[in-house]
Coordinates of C-alpha atoms and ligand atoms in Angstrom, one line a residue:
P1 CA 0.0 0.1 0.0
G2 CA 1.1 3.6 -0.8
S3 CA 2.4 6.3 1.4
T4 CA 3.0 9.7 1.1
T5 CA 4.9 12.6 2.9
L6 CA 3.5 16.3 3.0
E7 CA 5.8 19.0 3.9
F8 CA 4.7 22.2 5.6
D9 CA 6.6 25.4 6.0
N10 CA 4.6 28.1 7.4
A11 CA 3.7 30.2 10.4
A12 CA 1.1 27.8 11.9
Y13 CA 3.2 24.5 11.2
R14 CA 6.7 23.4 10.1
G15 CA 7.3 19.8 9.5
S16 CA 6.5 16.9 7.4
I17 CA 3.6 14.3 8.0
S18 CA 4.0 10.9 6.8
L19 CA 0.7 9.1 5.9
N20 CA -0.3 5.7 4.8
T21 CA -2.7 6.1 1.7
G22 CA -4.2 2.5 1.5
L23 CA -7.0 1.1 3.2
F24 CA -7.1 0.4 7.1
I25 CA -8.5 -3.1 7.5
D26 CA -8.0 -5.7 10.2
G27 CA -5.3 -3.5 11.8
K28 CA -3.1 -3.5 8.6
W29 CA -2.6 -1.2 5.7
V30 CA -3.9 -2.8 2.5
D31 CA -4.5 -2.2 -1.2
P32 CA -8.0 -2.3 -2.5
V33 CA -8.9 -5.4 -3.9
E34 CA -9.7 -3.5 -7.4
P35 CA -6.7 -0.9 -7.3
D36 CA -8.0 2.7 -7.7
M37 CA -7.0 6.0 -6.5
I38 CA -8.5 9.7 -6.1
D39 CA -6.6 13.0 -6.1
I40 CA -6.9 14.8 -2.9
I41 CA -7.2 18.7 -3.7
N42 CA -6.1 21.6 -1.5
P43 CA -9.0 23.9 -1.8
A44 CA -7.1 27.1 -1.4
S45 CA -5.1 26.5 -4.6
G46 CA -7.2 23.8 -6.6
K47 CA -4.0 21.7 -6.8
K48 CA -3.5 18.1 -6.0
I49 CA -1.9 17.3 -2.5
A50 CA -1.8 13.7 -2.4
A51 CA -3.5 10.6 -3.8
V52 CA -5.1 7.9 -1.8
S53 CA -6.8 4.4 -2.3
L54 CA -10.5 4.0 -3.2
G55 CA -11.9 1.0 -2.1
S56 CA -15.2 -0.9 -3.4
S57 CA -18.0 -3.0 -2.0
K58 CA -15.3 -5.9 -1.9
D59 CA -13.2 -4.1 0.4
V60 CA -16.3 -3.4 2.6
D61 CA -17.0 -7.4 2.7
I62 CA -13.4 -7.8 3.9
A63 CA -13.6 -5.1 6.4
V64 CA -16.8 -6.4 7.8
K65 CA -15.5 -10.0 8.2
A66 CA -12.4 -8.6 10.2
A67 CA -14.7 -6.6 12.4
Q68 CA -17.1 -9.5 13.0
K69 CA -14.0 -11.8 14.1
A70 CA -12.9 -9.0 16.2
Y71 CA -16.3 -8.5 17.8
K72 CA -16.5 -12.2 18.7
T73 CA -13.1 -12.5 19.9
T74 CA -11.3 -9.4 21.3
W75 CA -14.0 -6.7 21.4
G76 CA -17.6 -6.5 22.3
L77 CA -18.6 -8.4 25.2
K78 CA -15.3 -10.1 25.4
C79 CA -13.3 -6.9 26.2
P80 CA -14.1 -5.2 29.8
G81 CA -15.6 -1.7 29.5
S82 CA -12.6 -0.5 31.5
Q83 CA -10.2 -1.8 29.1
R84 CA -12.1 -0.2 26.1
G85 CA -12.3 3.0 28.1
K86 CA -8.4 2.8 28.6
L87 CA -7.6 2.4 25.1
L88 CA -9.9 5.5 24.0
T89 CA -8.3 7.5 26.7
R90 CA -4.9 6.7 25.3
L91 CA -6.2 7.4 21.8
A92 CA -7.3 10.9 22.9
D93 CA -4.0 11.5 24.5
L94 CA -2.2 10.4 21.2
M95 CA -4.4 12.7 19.2
E96 CA -3.6 15.6 21.8
R97 CA 0.2 14.7 21.3
D98 CA -0.4 15.1 17.5
I99 CA -2.7 18.0 17.5
D100 CA -0.6 20.2 15.1
Q101 CA -0.2 17.5 12.8
F102 CA -4.1 16.8 12.5
T103 CA -4.8 20.7 12.2
A104 CA -2.4 21.0 9.6
L105 CA -4.1 18.0 7.8
E106 CA -7.6 19.6 8.4
S107 CA -6.4 23.0 7.2
L108 CA -4.5 21.8 3.9
N109 CA -7.4 19.2 3.0
G110 CA -10.3 21.4 4.2
G111 CA -9.3 24.9 3.9
K112 CA -9.9 25.6 7.5
P113 CA -8.2 28.5 9.1
F114 CA -5.6 26.8 11.4
A115 CA -6.4 28.3 14.7
V116 CA -10.0 27.8 14.2
A117 CA -9.5 24.3 13.1
K118 CA -7.2 23.6 16.2
G119 CA -9.6 25.2 18.7
V120 CA -12.7 23.8 17.2
D121 CA -12.3 20.6 15.3
L122 CA -9.4 19.2 17.2
A123 CA -10.2 20.4 20.5
G124 CA -13.8 18.7 19.8
A125 CA -12.6 15.7 18.5
I126 CA -10.2 15.0 21.3
S127 CA -12.4 15.9 24.0
T128 CA -15.1 13.6 22.3
I129 CA -12.9 10.5 22.1
R130 CA -12.0 11.0 25.9
Y131 CA -15.5 11.9 27.0
F132 CA -16.7 8.3 25.6
G133 CA -13.6 6.7 26.9
G134 CA -15.1 7.6 30.4
W135 CA -18.5 6.1 29.6
A136 CA -16.9 2.7 28.5
D137 CA -17.3 1.1 31.9
K138 CA -20.4 2.7 33.0
I139 CA -22.9 1.0 30.6
H140 CA -25.5 -1.3 32.4
G141 CA -29.1 -2.0 32.3
K142 CA -31.9 -2.3 34.9
T143 CA -33.3 -4.6 37.2
I144 CA -37.1 -4.6 37.0
E145 CA -39.6 -5.6 39.8
S146 CA -42.2 -7.7 38.3
N147 CA -43.7 -10.3 41.0
E148 CA -42.4 -12.6 43.5
T149 CA -41.3 -15.5 41.4
K150 CA -39.7 -13.4 38.6
L151 CA -36.6 -11.5 38.2
A152 CA -36.1 -9.3 35.2
Y153 CA -33.2 -7.4 34.0
T154 CA -32.0 -5.7 30.9
R155 CA -28.6 -5.6 29.3
H156 CA -27.6 -2.8 27.0
E157 CA -25.6 -5.0 24.2
P158 CA -23.7 -3.4 21.3
Y159 CA -24.9 -3.9 17.7
G160 CA -21.7 -6.0 16.7
V161 CA -20.4 -4.3 13.6
V162 CA -21.7 -0.7 12.6
G163 CA -21.0 1.1 9.5
Q164 CA -20.2 4.9 9.6
I165 CA -20.2 7.5 6.8
I166 CA -18.9 10.7 7.3
P167 CA -19.0 14.1 5.7
W168 CA -16.2 16.6 4.5
N169 CA -17.1 19.6 6.5
F170 CA -15.7 18.5 9.9
P171 CA -13.8 15.4 9.0
I172 CA -12.0 14.6 12.1
L173 CA -14.8 15.9 14.6
M174 CA -17.5 13.9 12.7
L175 CA -15.3 10.8 12.8
S176 CA -14.8 11.3 16.7
W177 CA -18.6 11.5 17.1
K178 CA -19.1 8.4 15.4
A179 CA -16.1 6.5 16.7
G180 CA -16.3 7.4 20.3
P181 CA -19.8 6.1 21.2
A182 CA -19.5 3.0 18.9
L183 CA -16.4 1.9 20.5
A184 CA -17.1 2.8 24.1
T185 CA -20.0 0.4 23.9
G186 CA -18.2 -2.4 22.4
N187 CA -19.1 -2.1 18.5
C188 CA -16.7 -2.8 16.0
I189 CA -16.6 -0.2 13.2
V190 CA -16.4 0.1 9.3
L191 CA -16.1 3.7 8.7
K192 CA -16.0 5.7 5.3
P193 CA -14.6 9.2 5.4
S194 CA -15.7 11.7 2.6
E195 CA -13.6 10.9 -0.5
M196 CA -12.7 14.5 -0.4
T197 CA -11.2 14.9 2.9
P198 CA -9.8 11.4 4.1
L199 CA -6.4 12.5 5.3
S200 CA -7.3 13.0 8.9
A201 CA -9.0 9.7 9.0
L202 CA -5.8 8.1 7.7
K203 CA -3.8 9.7 10.5
F204 CA -6.4 8.5 13.0
A205 CA -6.0 5.0 11.7
E206 CA -2.3 5.2 12.6
L207 CA -3.0 6.2 16.2
V208 CA -5.7 3.5 16.6
A209 CA -2.9 0.9 16.0
E210 CA -0.5 2.6 18.2
A211 CA -2.9 3.1 21.0
G212 CA -3.1 -0.8 20.8
F213 CA -6.9 -1.4 19.7
P214 CA -7.2 -5.2 18.7
P215 CA -7.0 -5.5 14.6
G216 CA -10.5 -5.2 13.3
V217 CA -12.1 -3.0 15.6
V218 CA -11.7 -0.1 13.6
N219 CA -11.7 -0.4 9.8
I220 CA -11.5 2.6 7.5
V221 CA -12.4 2.2 3.9
N222 CA -11.9 5.2 1.8
G223 CA -14.2 5.4 -1.3
Y224 CA -16.9 7.0 -3.1
G225 CA -20.7 7.3 -1.7
K226 CA -22.2 5.1 -4.6
T227 CA -19.8 2.4 -4.1
V228 CA -18.3 2.0 -0.2
G229 CA -21.2 4.3 1.3
Q230 CA -23.9 2.1 -0.5
A231 CA -22.2 -1.1 0.2
I232 CA -22.3 -0.1 3.9
S233 CA -25.7 1.0 3.9
E234 CA -26.9 -2.3 2.2
H235 CA -24.6 -4.9 4.0
M236 CA -26.4 -7.8 5.6
H237 CA -24.0 -8.0 8.4
I238 CA -24.0 -4.4 9.4
S239 CA -26.3 -4.1 12.1
K240 CA -26.4 -0.2 12.3
V241 CA -25.5 2.6 10.1
A242 CA -24.7 6.3 11.4
F243 CA -24.6 9.0 8.6
T244 CA -23.8 12.7 8.4
G245 CA -24.3 14.5 5.2
S246 CA -26.9 15.6 2.9
T247 CA -30.8 14.9 3.3
L248 CA -30.8 13.3 -0.2
V249 CA -28.2 10.5 0.6
G250 CA -29.8 10.0 4.2
R251 CA -32.9 9.2 2.4
K252 CA -30.9 6.7 0.2
I253 CA -29.3 5.1 3.3
L254 CA -32.8 4.5 4.9
E255 CA -34.0 2.9 1.8
A256 CA -31.0 0.6 1.4
A257 CA -31.5 -0.2 5.0
A258 CA -35.1 -1.0 4.4
R259 CA -34.2 -3.3 1.3
S260 CA -31.5 -5.2 3.1
N261 CA -31.3 -6.2 6.9
L262 CA -33.5 -3.5 8.5
K263 CA -30.4 -2.2 10.0
V264 CA -30.9 0.6 12.6
V265 CA -30.1 3.9 11.0
T266 CA -29.3 7.2 12.8
L267 CA -29.0 10.3 10.5
E268 CA -27.5 13.9 11.0
L269 CA -28.6 15.7 8.1
G270 CA -29.0 19.3 6.8
G271 CA -30.5 22.5 8.1
K272 CA -31.7 25.9 7.7
S273 CA -31.3 27.3 11.0
P274 CA -33.0 30.4 12.3
T275 CA -31.3 33.1 14.2
V276 CA -33.8 35.1 15.9
I277 CA -32.8 38.6 17.2
F278 CA -35.2 40.9 19.4
D279 CA -35.0 44.5 20.1
D280 CA -34.2 43.7 23.7
C281 CA -31.0 41.8 22.9
N282 CA -27.4 42.6 24.1
L283 CA -26.5 44.0 20.6
D284 CA -22.8 43.8 21.0
Q285 CA -22.9 40.3 22.3
T286 CA -25.6 39.2 19.6
L287 CA -23.4 40.6 16.7
K288 CA -20.5 38.5 17.7
W289 CA -22.7 35.3 18.0
A290 CA -24.7 35.9 14.8
M291 CA -21.3 36.2 12.9
Q292 CA -20.2 33.0 14.4
A293 CA -23.6 31.4 13.9
M294 CA -23.5 32.1 9.9
Y295 CA -19.9 32.0 9.0
L296 CA -17.8 29.6 11.1
N297 CA -16.3 27.0 8.9
M298 CA -17.2 29.2 5.5
G299 CA -20.9 28.3 6.2
Q300 CA -20.2 24.7 5.7
S301 CA -21.9 23.8 8.9
C302 CA -25.1 22.1 9.4
V303 CA -26.3 24.4 12.0
A304 CA -25.2 27.5 10.2
G305 CA -27.7 30.3 11.0
S306 CA -28.5 31.0 7.4
R307 CA -32.1 32.7 8.1
M308 CA -31.5 35.8 10.2
F309 CA -34.8 37.4 11.6
V310 CA -34.3 40.8 12.9
Q311 CA -37.0 42.7 14.8
E312 CA -37.6 45.9 13.1
G313 CA -36.8 48.4 16.1
I314 CA -33.2 47.2 16.1
Y315 CA -33.0 46.4 12.5
P316 CA -31.2 49.6 11.1
E317 CA -28.5 49.6 14.0
F318 CA -28.0 45.9 13.7
M319 CA -27.6 45.8 10.0
E320 CA -25.2 48.6 10.1
K321 CA -22.9 47.0 12.6
F322 CA -23.4 43.6 11.2
T323 CA -22.3 44.7 7.8
A324 CA -19.1 46.3 9.2
M325 CA -18.3 43.1 11.0
V326 CA -19.0 40.9 7.9
K327 CA -16.9 43.3 5.9
A328 CA -14.1 43.1 8.3
F329 CA -14.3 39.4 8.3
G330 CA -14.1 39.0 4.6
E331 CA -11.0 41.1 4.5
A332 CA -9.4 38.4 6.7
T333 CA -10.0 35.8 3.7
G334 CA -6.8 33.9 2.5
D335 CA -4.4 31.3 3.1
P336 CA -5.6 29.0 5.9
F337 CA -2.1 28.8 7.4
A338 CA -1.8 32.5 7.6
P339 CA -2.4 33.6 11.3
T340 CA -4.4 36.4 10.2
T341 CA -7.0 34.4 8.3
M342 CA -10.5 34.0 9.4
H343 CA -12.1 32.8 6.4
G344 CA -10.9 30.1 4.0
P345 CA -12.0 28.4 0.7
Q346 CA -15.0 26.2 0.1
V347 CA -14.3 22.6 0.2
S348 CA -14.3 21.8 -3.6
Q349 CA -15.2 23.1 -7.1
V350 CA -18.6 21.2 -6.9
Q351 CA -19.6 23.1 -3.7
F352 CA -18.2 26.5 -4.9
D353 CA -20.4 26.1 -8.0
R354 CA -23.3 25.0 -6.1
I355 CA -22.9 28.1 -3.8
M356 CA -22.4 30.6 -6.8
S357 CA -25.6 29.2 -8.3
Y358 CA -27.4 29.9 -4.9
I359 CA -26.1 33.3 -5.2
A360 CA -27.3 33.8 -8.7
S361 CA -30.8 32.7 -7.6
G362 CA -31.0 35.2 -4.9
K363 CA -30.2 37.9 -7.2
E364 CA -32.7 36.7 -9.9
S365 CA -35.5 36.2 -7.2
G366 CA -35.4 40.0 -6.3
A367 CA -33.3 39.7 -2.9
T368 CA -30.6 42.5 -2.5
V369 CA -27.0 41.7 -2.2
H370 CA -26.3 43.7 0.8
I371 CA -22.4 42.9 0.9
G372 CA -20.3 40.1 -0.9
G373 CA -22.1 38.0 -3.7
D374 CA -19.0 37.0 -5.7
R375 CA -15.9 34.8 -5.5
H376 CA -12.8 36.1 -3.8
G377 CA -9.5 36.4 -5.9
T378 CA -8.9 34.0 -8.9
E379 CA -7.4 30.9 -7.2
G380 CA -9.1 28.3 -5.1
Y381 CA -12.5 28.3 -4.0
F382 CA -13.0 31.1 -1.9
I383 CA -16.5 33.0 -1.8
Q384 CA -17.0 36.5 -0.1
P385 CA -19.2 36.3 3.1
T386 CA -22.6 37.3 1.5
I387 CA -25.7 39.2 3.2
F388 CA -28.8 39.0 1.3
T389 CA -31.6 41.6 2.4
D390 CA -35.1 42.0 1.3
C391 CA -35.8 38.0 1.2
T392 CA -39.1 36.6 1.3
P393 CA -40.0 33.0 2.3
D394 CA -40.6 31.7 -1.2
M395 CA -37.2 32.3 -2.3
K396 CA -34.6 29.5 -2.9
I397 CA -32.0 31.2 -0.8
V398 CA -34.4 31.2 2.1
K399 CA -35.8 27.6 1.9
E400 CA -32.8 25.5 0.8
E401 CA -29.6 24.6 2.5
I402 CA -26.8 26.6 0.7
F403 CA -23.9 25.2 2.8
G404 CA -21.7 28.4 2.2
P405 CA -21.3 31.8 3.5
V406 CA -24.6 33.4 2.9
V407 CA -27.2 34.5 4.9
A408 CA -30.8 35.5 4.2
V409 CA -31.9 38.5 6.5
M410 CA -35.7 39.0 7.2
K411 CA -37.4 41.9 9.4
F412 CA -40.1 40.9 11.8
K413 CA -42.5 42.6 14.1
T414 CA -43.8 40.2 16.7
E415 CA -42.7 37.1 18.7
E416 CA -45.9 35.2 17.3
E417 CA -45.0 36.0 13.8
V418 CA -41.2 35.1 13.9
I419 CA -41.9 31.8 15.8
E420 CA -44.1 30.9 12.8
A421 CA -41.6 32.0 10.3
A422 CA -38.6 30.3 12.0
N423 CA -40.3 27.0 12.0
A424 CA -41.6 27.4 8.5
T425 CA -39.0 24.9 7.1
D426 CA -38.7 21.2 6.5
Y427 CA -35.5 21.4 8.5
G428 CA -35.2 21.5 12.5
L429 CA -31.7 21.0 13.5
S430 CA -30.7 24.1 15.4
A431 CA -31.9 27.5 16.2
C432 CA -30.6 30.8 18.2
V433 CA -32.7 33.3 20.0
F434 CA -31.3 36.5 21.4
S435 CA -33.1 38.7 24.2
E436 CA -32.4 39.9 27.4
N437 CA -35.9 39.1 28.5
V438 CA -35.8 35.6 30.0
G439 CA -39.3 34.9 29.8
R440 CA -39.4 35.7 26.0
A441 CA -36.0 33.9 25.3
L442 CA -37.4 30.4 26.8
R443 CA -40.7 30.9 25.3
V444 CA -39.1 31.0 22.0
A445 CA -36.7 28.3 22.8
H446 CA -39.4 25.8 23.6
A447 CA -41.5 27.0 20.7
F448 CA -38.8 26.3 18.1
E449 CA -39.2 23.0 16.2
S450 CA -35.5 22.0 16.3
G451 CA -33.2 19.5 18.1
S452 CA -31.0 22.2 19.4
V453 CA -31.5 25.7 20.6
F454 CA -29.0 28.4 21.7
V455 CA -29.9 31.1 23.9
N456 CA -27.9 34.1 23.6
S457 CA -25.2 32.1 21.8
A458 CA -24.7 29.9 18.9
Q459 CA -22.6 26.8 17.5
L460 CA -21.4 25.6 21.0
I461 CA -21.8 22.1 20.6
E462 CA -20.3 20.0 23.2
C463 CA -19.5 16.2 23.7
S464 CA -21.5 15.8 26.6
I465 CA -24.8 17.5 25.1
P466 CA -26.9 15.7 22.7
F467 CA -27.2 16.7 19.2
G468 CA -29.6 15.7 16.5
G469 CA -32.5 16.9 14.4
Y470 CA -36.2 17.4 14.4
K471 CA -38.1 17.0 11.1
A472 CA -36.0 16.3 8.0
S473 CA -32.9 17.2 9.7
G474 CA -32.4 13.6 11.2
I475 CA -33.1 10.5 13.2
G476 CA -31.5 9.9 16.5
R477 CA -29.0 11.7 18.7
E478 CA -25.3 11.9 18.8
Q479 CA -23.0 13.2 21.7
G480 CA -23.8 12.9 25.4
E481 CA -25.2 10.0 27.1
Y482 CA -28.2 9.7 24.6
A483 CA -25.4 8.6 22.0
L484 CA -25.0 5.6 23.9
E485 CA -28.6 4.4 23.4
T486 CA -28.3 4.5 19.6
Y487 CA -25.0 2.1 19.7
T488 CA -26.7 -0.5 22.0
Q489 CA -29.7 -2.8 21.8
V490 CA -31.8 -3.5 24.8
K491 CA -32.0 -7.2 25.8
A492 CA -34.7 -8.3 28.6
V493 CA -33.7 -11.4 30.7
H494 CA -36.7 -12.9 32.3
V495 CA -35.6 -15.2 35.1
N496 CA -38.1 -17.5 36.8
T497 CA -37.4 -18.3 40.7
G498 CA -40.5 -20.0 41.4
L499 CA -42.0 -23.4 40.9
I500 CA -45.1 -24.4 38.9
I501 CA -47.5 -26.2 41.3
Ligands
NAD1 P1 -23.3 13.9 0.8 O1 -24.2 13.6 1.4 O2 -23.2 13.3 -0.9 O3 -21.8 13.0 1.5 C1 -21.8 12.9 2.7 C2 -21.1 11.4 2.7 O4 -22.1 10.4 2.0 C3 -19.9 11.3 1.9 O5 -18.9 10.4 2.7 C4 -20.3 10.6 0.7 O6 -19.2 9.9 -0.1 C5 -21.4 9.8 1.4 N1 -22.4 9.2 0.3 C6 -22.8 9.9 -1.0 N2 -23.8 9.3 -1.7 C7 -23.8 8.2 -0.7 C8 -24.9 6.9 -1.2 N3 -25.4 6.9 -2.1 N4 -24.8 6.0 -0.2 C9 -23.9 6.0 1.0 N5 -23.0 7.1 1.1 C10 -23.1 8.1 0.3 O7 -22.9 15.5 0.7 P2 -22.2 16.3 -0.5 O8 -22.5 16.0 -1.9 O9 -20.7 16.1 0.0 O10 -22.5 17.6 -0.1 C11 -23.9 18.1 -0.6 C12 -24.6 18.8 0.3 O11 -25.0 18.1 1.6 C13 -24.1 20.1 1.0 O12 -24.2 21.2 0.1 C14 -24.7 20.2 2.2 O13 -25.9 20.9 2.0 C15 -25.1 19.1 2.7 N6 -24.0 18.3 3.7 C16 -24.5 18.4 5.1 C17 -23.6 17.9 6.0 C18 -23.9 17.9 7.4 O14 -23.2 18.1 8.2 N7 -25.2 17.7 7.7 C19 -22.4 17.6 5.6 C20 -22.1 17.5 4.3 C21 -22.8 17.8 3.3

């Protein structure tokens, strides 16, 4: 199997990183059964960084067999929770040791500003693995009182082999959200990173081996969605699939599960999250949060606050200050490794084109480009942070997930009106409300049809707090204690302690 060495020489990171570029199956680096490669692109330049192996359904079969064997012999119920926890904690420590290498890979492959990637993606991924390591020996069922001659208890057993399909917007972070709870509960995994951003997953696999996980517990099969992703979702010996990505693909995974073995499916899908700003908010604080809600990670965030509702009394002052902030943020666009950069490129040419077509649609449908609305520079996939005003609910830019740095701003009058408008979407992932009136803030928080609500804040997702969608934004919860439920199945054991007379 191949390998590559990436050289970095910039203010944020100096050094070289060697990576295996094959598939990681049964604790070893292997070539795909049918050799194939994909070029990995630096989105800041549009140029090739490396080439990595692409697997197929045949490699998924091999990985599933390795995972089944590990589950029956060295993992699952054969391995005490304390030992699984120890390995996960060790893995978190190794990730922390190599945090700068991971960050450099995420910045190079995903165009993320280095400091943000380190503080958000890597800090989050490491704490997630460590957090779930802490749960590994605290997973247990209940004893249920029935009658005098019966003892009943439950066991929270792992599924066995689980499939995990990861997107490109937060590669190592989404990997940790999937791997952490799956491994803590004793499952073995067959994981597919996004074909566009596999580098940090390759590095992760190396640390899995170094930490001492038994072979076959973690298998990483890089490849396309239509081949490897589909093979995972229709595999007869994968008992659960966890997916993060588009709603379109989420539907395909559910269909594949229904057609094959009725595997359990959890989905984290898109969003069109509202940010609701009342006249009585703390304006300076709200401006900072609203910026972050929308523009973090170049708007490529499932919780992006891409519909902003501003109450009419504060609208002129808010818009004036918000515009100035977004302009300053846009001026900090550039090389992800430069210390001053806040805004990097979109992940790919395809995403760039998609976002530009949404911007064109906004213009055509009569919305006003308040700021931005164009590409930045001539190289790479950079797009200016963009604000649309004069938006109406029927516009595509208000209804559909753009997954780029484009916000649609709307003015509102009353609390009732804004609740209805905020909920008028098929999605329900996240929502923000800004008000210093605690009664109003909580009334609105409770009225939102969404899996997460942030009051006077945004985007602060944490490993100990459940995350997931209402409506078309998904099924199931990741993170926190709730995530353990989606990686275990409950067995009820009935014990007769009496005699039939
Ligand atoms: P996608 O859903 O196609 O890709 C996500 C993952 O699913 C990738 O690993 C991909 O290889 C895999 N996949 C694709 N087709 C598959 C199939 N048929 N079966 C199984 N797996 C499959 O997303 P995309 O095309 O890269 O992005 C399109 C849009 O999706 C974005 O613009 C955005 O709106 C949304 N998206 C959302 C998230 C999120 O965090 N919720 C993440 C990425 C993309």
